[in-house]
Tab-separated table of C-alpha atoms in Angstrom:
chain	number	residue	atom	x	y	z
A	139	UNK	CA	217.213	56.623	-11.554
A	140	UNK	CA	217.378	53.043	-10.421
A	141	UNK	CA	214.220	53.205	-8.320
A	142	UNK	CA	212.119	54.353	-11.272
A	143	UNK	CA	213.547	51.576	-13.451
A	144	UNK	CA	212.508	49.086	-10.681
A	145	UNK	CA	209.012	50.524	-10.325
A	146	UNK	CA	208.445	50.487	-14.144
A	147	UNK	CA	209.664	46.903	-14.584
A	148	UNK	CA	207.474	45.470	-11.733
A	149	UNK	CA	204.490	47.762	-12.448
A	150	UNK	CA	204.597	46.411	-16.068
A	151	UNK	CA	204.881	42.769	-14.827
A	152	UNK	CA	202.009	43.391	-12.422
A	153	UNK	CA	199.713	44.077	-15.237
A	154	UNK	CA	200.494	41.103	-17.413
A	155	UNK	CA	200.679	38.516	-14.491
A	156	UNK	CA	197.671	36.596	-15.681
A	157	UNK	CA	197.243	33.562	-13.610
A	158	UNK	CA	199.598	34.843	-10.907
A	159	UNK	CA	203.185	36.143	-10.581
A	160	UNK	CA	204.610	32.666	-11.592
A	161	UNK	CA	203.819	33.403	-15.264
A	162	UNK	CA	205.991	36.429	-15.301
A	163	UNK	CA	209.054	34.530	-13.852
A	164	UNK	CA	210.630	34.005	-17.319
A	165	UNK	CA	210.311	37.733	-18.258
A	166	UNK	CA	211.690	38.676	-14.744
A	167	UNK	CA	214.563	36.362	-15.201
A	168	UNK	CA	215.338	37.851	-18.626
A	169	UNK	CA	215.009	41.470	-17.539
A	170	UNK	CA	217.331	41.087	-14.397
A	171	UNK	CA	219.992	39.486	-16.336
A	172	UNK	CA	219.582	42.059	-19.340
A	173	UNK	CA	219.818	44.910	-16.771
A	174	UNK	CA	223.218	43.267	-15.508
A	175	UNK	CA	221.666	43.244	-12.165
A	176	UNK	CA	222.555	39.536	-11.476
A	177	UNK	CA	223.404	36.350	-13.174
A	178	UNK	CA	220.819	33.538	-13.984
A	179	UNK	CA	222.163	31.303	-11.127
A	180	UNK	CA	221.974	34.216	-8.779
A	181	UNK	CA	218.236	34.752	-9.810
A	182	UNK	CA	217.647	31.044	-9.120
A	183	UNK	CA	219.303	31.464	-5.565
A	184	UNK	CA	217.041	34.442	-4.870
A	185	UNK	CA	213.965	32.516	-6.032
A	186	UNK	CA	215.053	29.688	-3.685
A	187	UNK	CA	215.303	32.080	-0.880
A	188	UNK	CA	211.945	33.657	-1.562
A	189	UNK	CA	210.333	30.237	-1.403
A	190	UNK	CA	211.640	29.695	2.108
A	191	UNK	CA	209.794	32.685	3.371
A	192	UNK	CA	206.041	32.445	4.219
A	193	UNK	CA	203.616	34.463	1.987
A	194	UNK	CA	202.775	34.837	-1.605
A	195	UNK	CA	205.341	33.927	-4.323
A	196	UNK	CA	205.688	37.593	-5.370
A	197	UNK	CA	208.394	38.074	-2.717
A	198	UNK	CA	210.919	37.359	-5.373
A	199	UNK	CA	210.291	41.020	-6.476
A	200	UNK	CA	211.022	42.188	-2.980
A	201	UNK	CA	214.392	40.253	-3.020
A	202	UNK	CA	215.301	41.641	-6.482
A	203	UNK	CA	214.632	45.102	-5.361
A	204	UNK	CA	216.718	44.643	-2.240
A	205	UNK	CA	219.570	43.180	-4.248
A	206	UNK	CA	219.513	46.067	-6.624
A	207	UNK	CA	218.832	49.219	-4.590
A	208	UNK	CA	218.711	48.135	-0.849
A	209	UNK	CA	215.735	48.697	1.385
A	210	UNK	CA	214.207	51.415	-0.740
A	211	UNK	CA	214.440	49.153	-3.834
A	212	UNK	CA	212.761	46.361	-1.895
A	213	UNK	CA	209.863	48.478	-1.102
A	214	UNK	CA	209.544	50.058	-4.450
A	215	UNK	CA	209.696	46.594	-6.213
A	216	UNK	CA	207.025	45.280	-3.925
A	217	UNK	CA	204.677	48.235	-4.464
A	218	UNK	CA	205.314	47.983	-8.272
A	219	UNK	CA	204.380	44.391	-8.287
A	220	UNK	CA	201.105	44.688	-6.240
A	221	UNK	CA	200.013	48.334	-6.996
A	222	UNK	CA	198.576	48.321	-10.511
A	223	UNK	CA	196.965	44.865	-10.305
A	224	UNK	CA	195.349	45.530	-7.018
A	225	UNK	CA	193.958	48.937	-8.148
A	226	UNK	CA	192.570	47.029	-11.275
A	227	UNK	CA	191.113	44.282	-8.897
A	228	UNK	CA	189.346	46.804	-6.747
A	229	UNK	CA	187.893	48.601	-9.826
A	230	UNK	CA	186.755	45.339	-11.426
A	231	UNK	CA	185.443	43.613	-8.298
A	232	UNK	CA	182.185	45.653	-8.188
A	233	UNK	CA	181.379	44.913	-11.835
A	234	UNK	CA	182.193	41.145	-11.432
A	235	UNK	CA	179.837	41.001	-8.460
A	236	UNK	CA	177.044	42.457	-10.432
A	237	UNK	CA	177.404	39.963	-13.396
A	238	UNK	CA	177.501	36.838	-11.055
A	239	UNK	CA	175.479	34.630	-13.262
A	240	UNK	CA	176.031	36.219	-16.635
A	241	UNK	CA	176.788	33.736	-19.429
A	242	UNK	CA	179.894	35.654	-20.660
A	243	UNK	CA	181.299	35.630	-17.202
A	244	UNK	CA	180.921	31.874	-16.960
A	245	UNK	CA	182.709	31.477	-20.374
A	246	UNK	CA	185.530	33.849	-19.571
A	247	UNK	CA	186.041	31.990	-16.150
A	248	UNK	CA	186.097	28.611	-17.905
A	249	UNK	CA	188.525	30.060	-20.663
A	250	UNK	CA	191.099	31.465	-18.420
A	251	UNK	CA	191.915	28.355	-16.263
A	252	UNK	CA	193.553	26.456	-19.123
A	253	UNK	CA	195.635	29.291	-20.273
A	254	UNK	CA	196.977	30.137	-16.840
A	255	UNK	CA	197.520	26.313	-16.372
A	256	UNK	CA	199.802	26.193	-19.340
A	257	UNK	CA	201.654	29.370	-18.407
A	258	UNK	CA	202.402	28.009	-15.011
A	259	UNK	CA	203.710	24.777	-16.391
A	260	UNK	CA	205.967	26.860	-18.699
A	261	UNK	CA	207.091	29.007	-15.730
A	262	UNK	CA	207.907	25.793	-13.874
A	263	UNK	CA	210.093	24.600	-16.696
A	264	UNK	CA	211.924	27.857	-16.765
A	265	UNK	CA	212.450	28.010	-12.977
A	266	UNK	CA	213.818	24.385	-13.209
A	267	UNK	CA	216.110	25.358	-16.018
A	268	UNK	CA	217.426	28.404	-14.170
A	269	UNK	CA	217.808	26.504	-10.816
A	270	UNK	CA	219.506	23.328	-12.056
A	271	UNK	CA	222.939	23.237	-13.537
A	272	UNK	CA	224.245	19.623	-13.854
A	273	UNK	CA	222.614	16.188	-13.176
A	274	UNK	CA	222.700	16.214	-9.308
A	275	UNK	CA	220.591	19.453	-9.280
A	276	UNK	CA	218.136	17.975	-11.723
A	277	UNK	CA	217.887	14.786	-9.710
A	278	UNK	CA	217.377	16.755	-6.555
A	279	UNK	CA	214.514	18.795	-8.240
A	280	UNK	CA	212.716	15.688	-9.516
A	281	UNK	CA	212.956	13.878	-6.234
A	282	UNK	CA	211.592	16.840	-4.366
A	283	UNK	CA	208.759	17.232	-6.930
A	284	UNK	CA	207.739	13.612	-6.572
A	285	UNK	CA	207.870	13.574	-2.742
A	286	UNK	CA	205.913	16.854	-2.664
A	287	UNK	CA	203.227	15.164	-4.987
A	288	UNK	CA	203.060	11.916	-3.109
A	289	UNK	CA	203.752	12.807	0.674
A	290	UNK	CA	202.154	15.334	2.839
A	291	UNK	CA	205.309	17.091	4.324
A	292	UNK	CA	205.819	20.618	5.413
A	293	UNK	CA	207.596	22.374	2.400
A	294	UNK	CA	210.213	23.835	4.864
A	295	UNK	CA	211.169	20.206	5.699
A	296	UNK	CA	211.732	19.504	1.963
A	297	UNK	CA	213.579	22.813	1.410
A	298	UNK	CA	215.920	22.182	4.494
A	299	UNK	CA	216.805	18.665	3.162
A	300	UNK	CA	217.499	20.048	-0.320
A	301	UNK	CA	219.761	22.713	1.075
A	302	UNK	CA	221.611	20.208	3.306
A	303	UNK	CA	222.067	17.876	0.300
A	304	UNK	CA	223.312	20.796	-1.793
A	305	UNK	CA	225.933	21.796	0.795
A	306	UNK	CA	227.060	18.115	1.069
A	307	UNK	CA	226.970	17.016	-2.564
A	308	UNK	CA	227.220	19.838	-5.042
B	163	UNK	CA	177.356	38.382	0.852
B	164	UNK	CA	174.640	36.797	3.038
B	165	UNK	CA	172.778	38.838	5.605
B	166	UNK	CA	174.111	37.081	8.622
B	167	UNK	CA	177.825	37.066	7.715
B	168	UNK	CA	179.772	39.331	10.034
B	169	UNK	CA	181.221	42.346	8.432
B	170	UNK	CA	185.019	42.459	9.597
B	171	UNK	CA	186.367	45.668	11.052
B	172	UNK	CA	189.701	47.157	9.668
B	173	UNK	CA	191.547	45.606	12.696
B	174	UNK	CA	189.788	42.234	11.772
B	175	UNK	CA	190.770	42.466	8.128
B	176	UNK	CA	194.396	43.221	9.107
B	177	UNK	CA	194.665	40.281	11.678
B	178	UNK	CA	192.892	37.811	9.453
B	179	UNK	CA	195.264	38.381	6.449
B	180	UNK	CA	198.203	38.670	8.804
B	181	UNK	CA	197.638	35.254	9.935
B	182	UNK	CA	197.189	33.935	6.517
B	183	UNK	CA	200.328	35.526	5.209
B	184	UNK	CA	202.377	34.253	8.120
B	185	UNK	CA	201.255	30.653	7.771
B	186	UNK	CA	201.408	30.345	4.054
B	187	UNK	CA	204.528	28.421	2.959
B	188	UNK	CA	204.584	27.600	-0.719
B	189	UNK	CA	201.068	29.007	-1.302
B	190	UNK	CA	198.857	31.234	0.828
B	191	UNK	CA	195.595	30.290	-0.761
B	192	UNK	CA	194.511	27.278	1.355
B	193	UNK	CA	195.332	29.235	4.585
B	194	UNK	CA	193.451	32.337	3.315
B	195	UNK	CA	190.534	30.029	2.538
B	196	UNK	CA	190.534	28.498	5.962
B	197	UNK	CA	190.532	31.764	7.809
B	198	UNK	CA	187.919	33.539	5.623
B	199	UNK	CA	185.578	30.690	5.243
B	200	UNK	CA	186.091	28.303	8.183
B	201	UNK	CA	187.574	30.276	11.214
B	202	UNK	CA	185.897	33.696	10.699
B	203	UNK	CA	182.970	32.870	8.496
B	204	UNK	CA	183.255	36.022	6.521
B	205	UNK	CA	182.106	34.185	3.324
B	206	UNK	CA	180.562	30.912	2.421
B	207	UNK	CA	182.582	28.443	0.481
B	208	UNK	CA	180.677	29.319	-2.727
B	209	UNK	CA	181.246	33.036	-2.173
B	210	UNK	CA	184.892	32.466	-1.618
B	211	UNK	CA	185.221	30.327	-4.897
B	212	UNK	CA	183.348	33.096	-6.846
B	213	UNK	CA	185.562	35.787	-5.550
B	214	UNK	CA	188.767	33.875	-5.969
B	215	UNK	CA	187.902	33.069	-9.704
B	216	UNK	CA	187.851	36.789	-10.334
B	217	UNK	CA	191.296	37.194	-8.592
B	218	UNK	CA	192.858	34.389	-10.786
B	219	UNK	CA	191.335	36.008	-13.885
B	220	UNK	CA	192.861	39.282	-13.237
B	221	UNK	CA	196.601	39.942	-13.501
B	222	UNK	CA	198.724	40.201	-10.429
B	223	UNK	CA	199.419	37.999	-7.359
B	224	UNK	CA	196.229	35.962	-6.795
B	225	UNK	CA	196.112	36.143	-3.107
B	226	UNK	CA	197.079	39.866	-2.954
B	227	UNK	CA	194.158	40.398	-5.416
B	228	UNK	CA	191.792	38.338	-3.033
B	229	UNK	CA	192.821	40.656	-0.046
B	230	UNK	CA	192.245	43.695	-2.292
B	231	UNK	CA	188.835	42.580	-3.608
B	232	UNK	CA	187.487	41.379	-0.322
B	233	UNK	CA	188.897	44.416	1.645
B	234	UNK	CA	187.400	46.752	-0.859
B	235	UNK	CA	184.078	45.041	-0.773
B	236	UNK	CA	183.917	45.204	3.088
B	237	UNK	CA	185.547	48.562	3.848
B	238	UNK	CA	186.253	50.474	0.641
B	239	UNK	CA	189.613	51.435	-0.610
B	240	UNK	CA	191.043	51.653	2.961
B	241	UNK	CA	189.882	48.076	3.673
B	242	UNK	CA	191.769	46.958	0.540
B	243	UNK	CA	195.031	48.698	1.557
B	244	UNK	CA	194.651	47.330	5.205
B	245	UNK	CA	194.013	43.772	4.026
B	246	UNK	CA	197.102	43.852	1.660
B	247	UNK	CA	199.192	45.369	4.314
B	248	UNK	CA	198.179	42.591	6.860
B	249	UNK	CA	198.869	39.933	4.216
B	250	UNK	CA	202.410	41.274	3.208
B	251	UNK	CA	203.737	42.888	6.441
B	252	UNK	CA	205.329	39.684	7.976
B	253	UNK	CA	206.480	37.974	4.737
B	254	UNK	CA	208.045	41.073	3.304
B	255	UNK	CA	209.850	41.726	6.641
B	256	UNK	CA	211.133	38.107	6.736
B	257	UNK	CA	212.273	37.961	3.124
B	258	UNK	CA	214.224	41.191	3.549
B	259	UNK	CA	215.940	39.759	6.576
B	260	UNK	CA	216.782	36.589	4.630
B	261	UNK	CA	217.978	38.579	1.705
B	262	UNK	CA	220.153	40.898	3.911
B	263	UNK	CA	221.835	37.645	5.250
B	264	UNK	CA	222.262	36.345	1.739
B	265	UNK	CA	223.972	39.553	0.620
B	266	UNK	CA	226.512	39.114	3.392
B	267	UNK	CA	227.294	35.399	3.182
B	268	UNK	CA	225.908	34.237	-0.096
B	269	UNK	CA	229.404	34.107	-1.643
B	270	UNK	CA	230.863	31.685	0.930
B	271	UNK	CA	231.261	28.342	-1.044
B	272	UNK	CA	229.309	26.025	1.397
B	273	UNK	CA	226.511	28.648	1.662
B	274	UNK	CA	226.458	29.050	-2.088
B	275	UNK	CA	226.153	25.265	-2.567
B	276	UNK	CA	223.488	25.082	0.072
B	277	UNK	CA	221.541	27.825	-1.777
B	278	UNK	CA	221.876	25.949	-5.126
B	279	UNK	CA	220.404	22.903	-3.313
B	280	UNK	CA	217.609	25.105	-1.863
B	281	UNK	CA	216.909	26.509	-5.398
B	282	UNK	CA	216.829	23.053	-6.914
B	283	UNK	CA	214.397	22.016	-4.023
B	284	UNK	CA	212.281	25.125	-4.450
B	285	UNK	CA	211.989	24.402	-8.214
B	286	UNK	CA	210.798	20.869	-7.537
B	287	UNK	CA	208.095	22.288	-5.136
B	288	UNK	CA	207.142	24.881	-7.659
B	289	UNK	CA	206.877	22.144	-10.420
B	290	UNK	CA	204.638	20.064	-8.118
B	291	UNK	CA	202.469	23.047	-7.457
B	292	UNK	CA	202.200	23.906	-11.169
B	293	UNK	CA	201.230	20.242	-11.940
B	294	UNK	CA	198.523	20.401	-9.341
B	295	UNK	CA	197.140	23.575	-10.778
B	296	UNK	CA	197.342	22.586	-14.436
B	297	UNK	CA	195.980	18.981	-13.976
B	298	UNK	CA	192.274	19.916	-13.269
B	299	UNK	CA	192.385	22.516	-16.153
B	300	UNK	CA	193.538	19.764	-18.548
B	301	UNK	CA	190.810	17.173	-17.899
B	302	UNK	CA	188.777	17.758	-21.146
B	303	UNK	CA	190.762	17.164	-24.336
B	304	UNK	CA	189.997	20.559	-25.797
B	305	UNK	CA	191.171	22.308	-22.659
B	306	UNK	CA	194.278	20.129	-22.470
B	307	UNK	CA	194.984	21.468	-26.036
B	308	UNK	CA	194.927	24.953	-24.762
B	309	UNK	CA	197.077	24.176	-21.852
B	310	UNK	CA	199.669	22.402	-24.210
B	311	UNK	CA	199.517	25.391	-26.573
B	312	UNK	CA	200.105	27.977	-23.821
B	313	UNK	CA	202.882	25.882	-22.544
B	314	UNK	CA	204.585	25.357	-25.926
B	315	UNK	CA	204.328	29.132	-26.975
B	316	UNK	CA	205.627	30.253	-23.695
B	317	UNK	CA	207.976	27.663	-22.351
B	318	UNK	CA	209.414	26.181	-25.525
B	319	UNK	CA	209.109	28.830	-28.216
B	320	UNK	CA	209.904	31.589	-25.536
B	321	UNK	CA	207.356	34.048	-27.111
B	322	UNK	CA	206.660	37.195	-24.841
B	323	UNK	CA	203.880	36.722	-22.356
B	324	UNK	CA	201.467	39.408	-23.849
B	325	UNK	CA	201.889	37.601	-27.339
B	326	UNK	CA	201.124	34.226	-25.751
B	327	UNK	CA	198.112	35.607	-23.912
B	328	UNK	CA	196.883	37.232	-27.170
B	329	UNK	CA	197.007	33.956	-29.084
B	330	UNK	CA	195.802	31.495	-26.373
B	331	UNK	CA	192.988	33.425	-24.752
B	332	UNK	CA	190.757	33.889	-27.855
B	333	UNK	CA	191.127	30.213	-28.605
B	334	UNK	CA	190.317	29.163	-25.158
B	335	UNK	CA	187.217	31.472	-25.079
B	336	UNK	CA	186.156	29.741	-28.325
B	337	UNK	CA	186.536	26.274	-26.840
B	338	UNK	CA	184.780	27.376	-23.479
B	339	UNK	CA	181.912	29.042	-25.621
B	340	UNK	CA	181.327	25.862	-27.613
B	341	UNK	CA	181.057	23.830	-24.554
B	342	UNK	CA	178.570	26.323	-22.886
B	343	UNK	CA	176.058	26.091	-25.695
């Protein structure tokens, strides 16, 4: 039953997504290719598509679900990605509030930031590798990255320019 | 929660997070913050940072966690579900629309090339966002070591995520504990 497989995959990713969904992108890419749902470049294209929509970056799960099992797949993948982690958050939120100034909480908080920072950098490397086949694509990624770091432009402007350049040059 | 901060209704929760979800391109967090702290004054800046640090710490999409935690604190389980629904309703509908178009025309060569360009651009935006997130975490040398370790284990050696977390987190706790003494 494909919907159960989707639900199981994303519910599992939901619970290990420390630092956000980005850190699960490598595992997600590996899983969809291993299931023969899509190729690595197709995953990259879906990731690009997800980035053009407003909203949190977990929308890649919605798109994978849609690709694999239509509308029902999209909804199941979305619920799988947000369900377990949201439930955990609701359960822990009350406890966290109570230990607002506890020393162990401050230490945990200080400890988690560098770990998730490293995970996100690694996820970025994986995304870049998945998205870019050949020097023109690498160059485009580097240019967009530098422009985004230096200039305040709406992300959609940069994405539209990248799509136009891709159609013209690739 | 301060005494004078207004307690949002279920409709208020939905509309607040709906606006945040719809305006957030490449990261909803700044928009969620603007709405919750500045426009609707549900939380002070300090209360927001406090709540968001929990949501970063727990697994799952950070902003969805934020909606869940804040919604639950204000209106219980129903509040959490309403806030999440508000946050995701528009983005999920939009991305399903985009996906449906992609399934139809994604194999046309010009479209495929445009999408590869789009993916390369999106990867660039993502890398920039990752650098912005990792930079403050790597200010102190010991913390930078943890950032580097997590990056190497996960990005270079390709160890599974739970293994990376099991190795890097205790080390990071040790570093943070020593600095807190």
